[in-house]
Short mmCIF file of C-alpha atoms and ligand atoms in Angstrom, two decimals:
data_model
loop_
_atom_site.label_atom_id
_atom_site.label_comp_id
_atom_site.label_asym_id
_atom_site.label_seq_id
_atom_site.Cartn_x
_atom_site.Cartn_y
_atom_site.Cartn_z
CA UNK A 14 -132.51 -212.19 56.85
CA UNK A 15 -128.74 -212.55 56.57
CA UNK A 16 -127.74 -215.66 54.61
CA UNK A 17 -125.26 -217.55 56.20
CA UNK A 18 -122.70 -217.27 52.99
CA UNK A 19 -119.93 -220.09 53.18
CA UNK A 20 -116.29 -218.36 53.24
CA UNK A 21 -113.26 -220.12 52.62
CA UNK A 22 -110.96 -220.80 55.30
CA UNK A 23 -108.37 -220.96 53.31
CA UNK A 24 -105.83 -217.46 53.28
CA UNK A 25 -103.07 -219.37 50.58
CA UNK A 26 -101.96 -216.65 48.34
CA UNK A 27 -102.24 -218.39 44.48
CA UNK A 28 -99.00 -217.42 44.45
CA UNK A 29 -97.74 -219.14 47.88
CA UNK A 30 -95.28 -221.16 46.09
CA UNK A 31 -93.70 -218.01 44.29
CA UNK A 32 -93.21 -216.60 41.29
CA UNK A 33 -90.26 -215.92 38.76
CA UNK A 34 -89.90 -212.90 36.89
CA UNK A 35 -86.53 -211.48 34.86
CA UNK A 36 -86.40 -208.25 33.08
CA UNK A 37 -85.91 -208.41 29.34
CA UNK A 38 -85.17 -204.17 28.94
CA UNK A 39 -87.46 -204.37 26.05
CA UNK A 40 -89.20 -201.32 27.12
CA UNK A 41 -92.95 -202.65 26.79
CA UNK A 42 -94.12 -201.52 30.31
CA UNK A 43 -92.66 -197.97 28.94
CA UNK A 44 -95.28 -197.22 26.33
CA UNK A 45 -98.31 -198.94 24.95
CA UNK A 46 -101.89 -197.37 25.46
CA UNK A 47 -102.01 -194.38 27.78
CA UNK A 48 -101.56 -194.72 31.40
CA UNK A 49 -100.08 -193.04 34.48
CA UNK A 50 -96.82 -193.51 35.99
CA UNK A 51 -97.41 -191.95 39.75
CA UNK A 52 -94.41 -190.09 41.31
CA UNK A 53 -94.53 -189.07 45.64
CA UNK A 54 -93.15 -185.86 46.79
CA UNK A 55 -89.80 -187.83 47.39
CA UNK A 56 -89.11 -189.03 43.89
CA UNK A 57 -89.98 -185.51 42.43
CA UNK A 58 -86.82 -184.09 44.84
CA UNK A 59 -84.44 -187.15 43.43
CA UNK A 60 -85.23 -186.92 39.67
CA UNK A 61 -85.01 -183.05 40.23
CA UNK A 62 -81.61 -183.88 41.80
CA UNK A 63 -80.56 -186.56 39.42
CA UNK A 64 -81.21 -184.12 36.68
CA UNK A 65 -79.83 -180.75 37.68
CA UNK A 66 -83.34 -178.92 37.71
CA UNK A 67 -85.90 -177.33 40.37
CA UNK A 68 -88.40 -179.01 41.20
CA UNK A 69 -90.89 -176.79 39.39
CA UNK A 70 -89.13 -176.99 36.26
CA UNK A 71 -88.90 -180.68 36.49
CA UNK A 72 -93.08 -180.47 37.25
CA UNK A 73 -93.67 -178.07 34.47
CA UNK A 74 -91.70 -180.34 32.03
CA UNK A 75 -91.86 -183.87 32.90
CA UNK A 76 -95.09 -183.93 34.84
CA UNK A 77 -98.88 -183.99 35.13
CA UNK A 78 -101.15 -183.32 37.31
CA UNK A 79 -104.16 -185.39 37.76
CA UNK A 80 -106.63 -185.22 40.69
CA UNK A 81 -104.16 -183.58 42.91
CA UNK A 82 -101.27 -186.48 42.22
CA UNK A 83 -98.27 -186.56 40.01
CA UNK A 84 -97.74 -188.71 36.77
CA UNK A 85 -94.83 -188.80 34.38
CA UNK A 86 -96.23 -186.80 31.28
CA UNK A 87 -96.49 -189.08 28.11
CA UNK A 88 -95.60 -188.63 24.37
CA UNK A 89 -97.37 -190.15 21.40
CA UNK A 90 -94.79 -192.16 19.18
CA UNK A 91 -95.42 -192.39 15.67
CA UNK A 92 -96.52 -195.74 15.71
CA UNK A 93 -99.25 -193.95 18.00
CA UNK A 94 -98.54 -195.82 21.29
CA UNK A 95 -98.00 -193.75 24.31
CA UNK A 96 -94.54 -193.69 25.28
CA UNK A 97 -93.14 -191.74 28.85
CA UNK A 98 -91.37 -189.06 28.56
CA UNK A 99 -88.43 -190.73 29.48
CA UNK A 100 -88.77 -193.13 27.83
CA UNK A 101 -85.74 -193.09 24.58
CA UNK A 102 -84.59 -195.11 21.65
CA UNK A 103 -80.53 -195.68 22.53
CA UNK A 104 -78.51 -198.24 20.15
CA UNK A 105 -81.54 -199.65 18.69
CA UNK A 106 -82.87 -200.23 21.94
CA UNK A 107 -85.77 -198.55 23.85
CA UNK A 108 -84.47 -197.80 27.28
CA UNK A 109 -85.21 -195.40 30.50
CA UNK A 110 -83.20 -192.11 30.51
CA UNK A 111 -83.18 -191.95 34.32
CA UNK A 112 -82.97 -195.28 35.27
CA UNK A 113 -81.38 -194.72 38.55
CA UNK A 114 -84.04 -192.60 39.83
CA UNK A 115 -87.08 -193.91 38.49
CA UNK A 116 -89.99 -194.09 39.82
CA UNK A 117 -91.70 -196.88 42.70
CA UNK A 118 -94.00 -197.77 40.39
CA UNK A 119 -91.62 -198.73 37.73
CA UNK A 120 -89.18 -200.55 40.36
CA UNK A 121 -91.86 -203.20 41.89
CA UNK A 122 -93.12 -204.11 38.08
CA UNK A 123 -94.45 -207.24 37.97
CA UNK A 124 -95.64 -206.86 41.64
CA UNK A 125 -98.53 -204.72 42.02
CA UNK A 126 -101.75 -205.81 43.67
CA UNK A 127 -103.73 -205.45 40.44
CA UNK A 128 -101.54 -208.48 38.81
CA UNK A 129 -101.19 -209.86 41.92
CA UNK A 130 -105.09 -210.53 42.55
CA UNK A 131 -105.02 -213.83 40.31
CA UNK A 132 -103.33 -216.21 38.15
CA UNK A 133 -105.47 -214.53 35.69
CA UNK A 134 -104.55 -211.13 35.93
CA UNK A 135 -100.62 -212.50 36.30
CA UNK A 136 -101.09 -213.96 33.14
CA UNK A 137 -102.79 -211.21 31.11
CA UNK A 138 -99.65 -209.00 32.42
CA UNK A 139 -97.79 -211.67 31.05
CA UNK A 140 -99.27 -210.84 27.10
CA UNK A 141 -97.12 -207.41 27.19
CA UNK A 142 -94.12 -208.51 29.57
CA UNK A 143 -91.89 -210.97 28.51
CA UNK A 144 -90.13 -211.15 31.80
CA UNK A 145 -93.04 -212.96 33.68
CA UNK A 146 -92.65 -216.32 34.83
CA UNK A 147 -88.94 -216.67 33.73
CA UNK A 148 -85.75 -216.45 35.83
CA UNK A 149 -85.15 -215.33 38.85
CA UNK A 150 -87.74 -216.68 41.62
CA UNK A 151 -89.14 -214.35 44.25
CA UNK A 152 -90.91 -215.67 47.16
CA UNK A 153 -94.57 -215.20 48.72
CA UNK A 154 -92.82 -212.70 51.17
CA UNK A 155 -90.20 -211.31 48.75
CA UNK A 156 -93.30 -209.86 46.54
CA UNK A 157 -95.87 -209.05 49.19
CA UNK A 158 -92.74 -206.54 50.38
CA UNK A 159 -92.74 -205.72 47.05
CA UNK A 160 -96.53 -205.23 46.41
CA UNK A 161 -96.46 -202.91 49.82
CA UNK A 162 -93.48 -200.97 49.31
CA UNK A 163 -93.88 -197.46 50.04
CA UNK A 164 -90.06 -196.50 49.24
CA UNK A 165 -87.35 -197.74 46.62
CA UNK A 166 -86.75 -201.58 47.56
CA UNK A 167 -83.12 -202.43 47.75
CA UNK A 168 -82.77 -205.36 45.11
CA UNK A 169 -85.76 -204.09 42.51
CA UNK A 170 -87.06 -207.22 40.36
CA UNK A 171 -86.45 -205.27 36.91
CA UNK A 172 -82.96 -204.12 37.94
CA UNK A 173 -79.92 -204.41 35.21
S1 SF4 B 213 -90.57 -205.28 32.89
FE1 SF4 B 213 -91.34 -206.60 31.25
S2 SF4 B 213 -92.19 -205.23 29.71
FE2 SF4 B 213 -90.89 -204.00 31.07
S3 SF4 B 213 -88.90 -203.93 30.10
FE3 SF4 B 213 -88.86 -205.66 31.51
S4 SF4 B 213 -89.51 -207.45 30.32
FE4 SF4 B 213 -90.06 -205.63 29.14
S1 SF4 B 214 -89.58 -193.71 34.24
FE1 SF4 B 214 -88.31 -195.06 33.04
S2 SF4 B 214 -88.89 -197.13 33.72
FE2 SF4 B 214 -90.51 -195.74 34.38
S3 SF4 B 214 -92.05 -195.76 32.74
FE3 SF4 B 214 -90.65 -194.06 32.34
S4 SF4 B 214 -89.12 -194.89 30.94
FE4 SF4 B 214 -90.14 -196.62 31.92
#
């Protein structure tokens, strides 16, 4: 027997009215407990680029290989979080060493489906970015392009 299980009708994203997010560079989505910051095919020939290096000596210092797919290797600070590798204290301030070419991943912070699925998961993001829900306001369609981006967007949310 197949229960006839009531489904909403309603498709209103929780976020239909949008949401505001501002970068504060303080470099908290950089390090923290260990994690994986993907990189495509693409990305590994413009970081390459960007930093004057083949491709397999950017791999063989900068990257990891996990199940076939490419992370950005990580180093373990002193304070014994897991900082990315490029990832560097400058003026008292933790900032990205290659900031123009860094990954997708890093440009569509806030947006990714995993903080996107409620106001719950927004807000637990929300404990280790101080960016969310302040400034600049980004609408239901500005972050779904975000959440499905499969290149660099144009105007990233966390951009200087
Ligand atoms: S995205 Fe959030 S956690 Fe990352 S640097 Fe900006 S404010 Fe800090
Ligand atoms: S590439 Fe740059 S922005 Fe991305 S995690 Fe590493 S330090 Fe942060």
């Amino acid at each position: 027997m197949r229960l006839p299980v009531h489904q909403s009708k309603s498709t209103r994203a929780w976020y239909a009215d949008g949401l505001n997010f501002q970068c504060t560079q303080c470099g908290n989505c950089c390090t923290g407990g260990p994690g994986y910051v993907w990189i495509s095919d693409v990305e590994i020939t413009r970081l390459a680029t960007h930093l004057k290096m083949t491709e397999q000596e950017l791999a063989k210092k900068y990257l990891r290989k996990i199940s076939g797919k490419f992370s950005l290797k990580e180093r373990k600070s002193l304070k014994g979080e897991y900082d990315c590798v490029f990832l560097e204290e400058m003026n008292g301030r933790r900032a990205c060493t290659v900031y123009e070419v860094r990954p997708l991943q890093c440009r569509t912070w806030p947006f990714w489906d995993g903080n996107l699925i409620s106001q719950n998961s927004w807000n637990r993001a929300g404990k280790t970015c101080p960016g969310l829900n302040k400034g600049r306001k980004f609408t239901q369609k500005q972050i779904e392009a975000l959440r499905d981006a499969e290149d660099w967007p144009d105007r990233p949310p966390s951009s200087k």
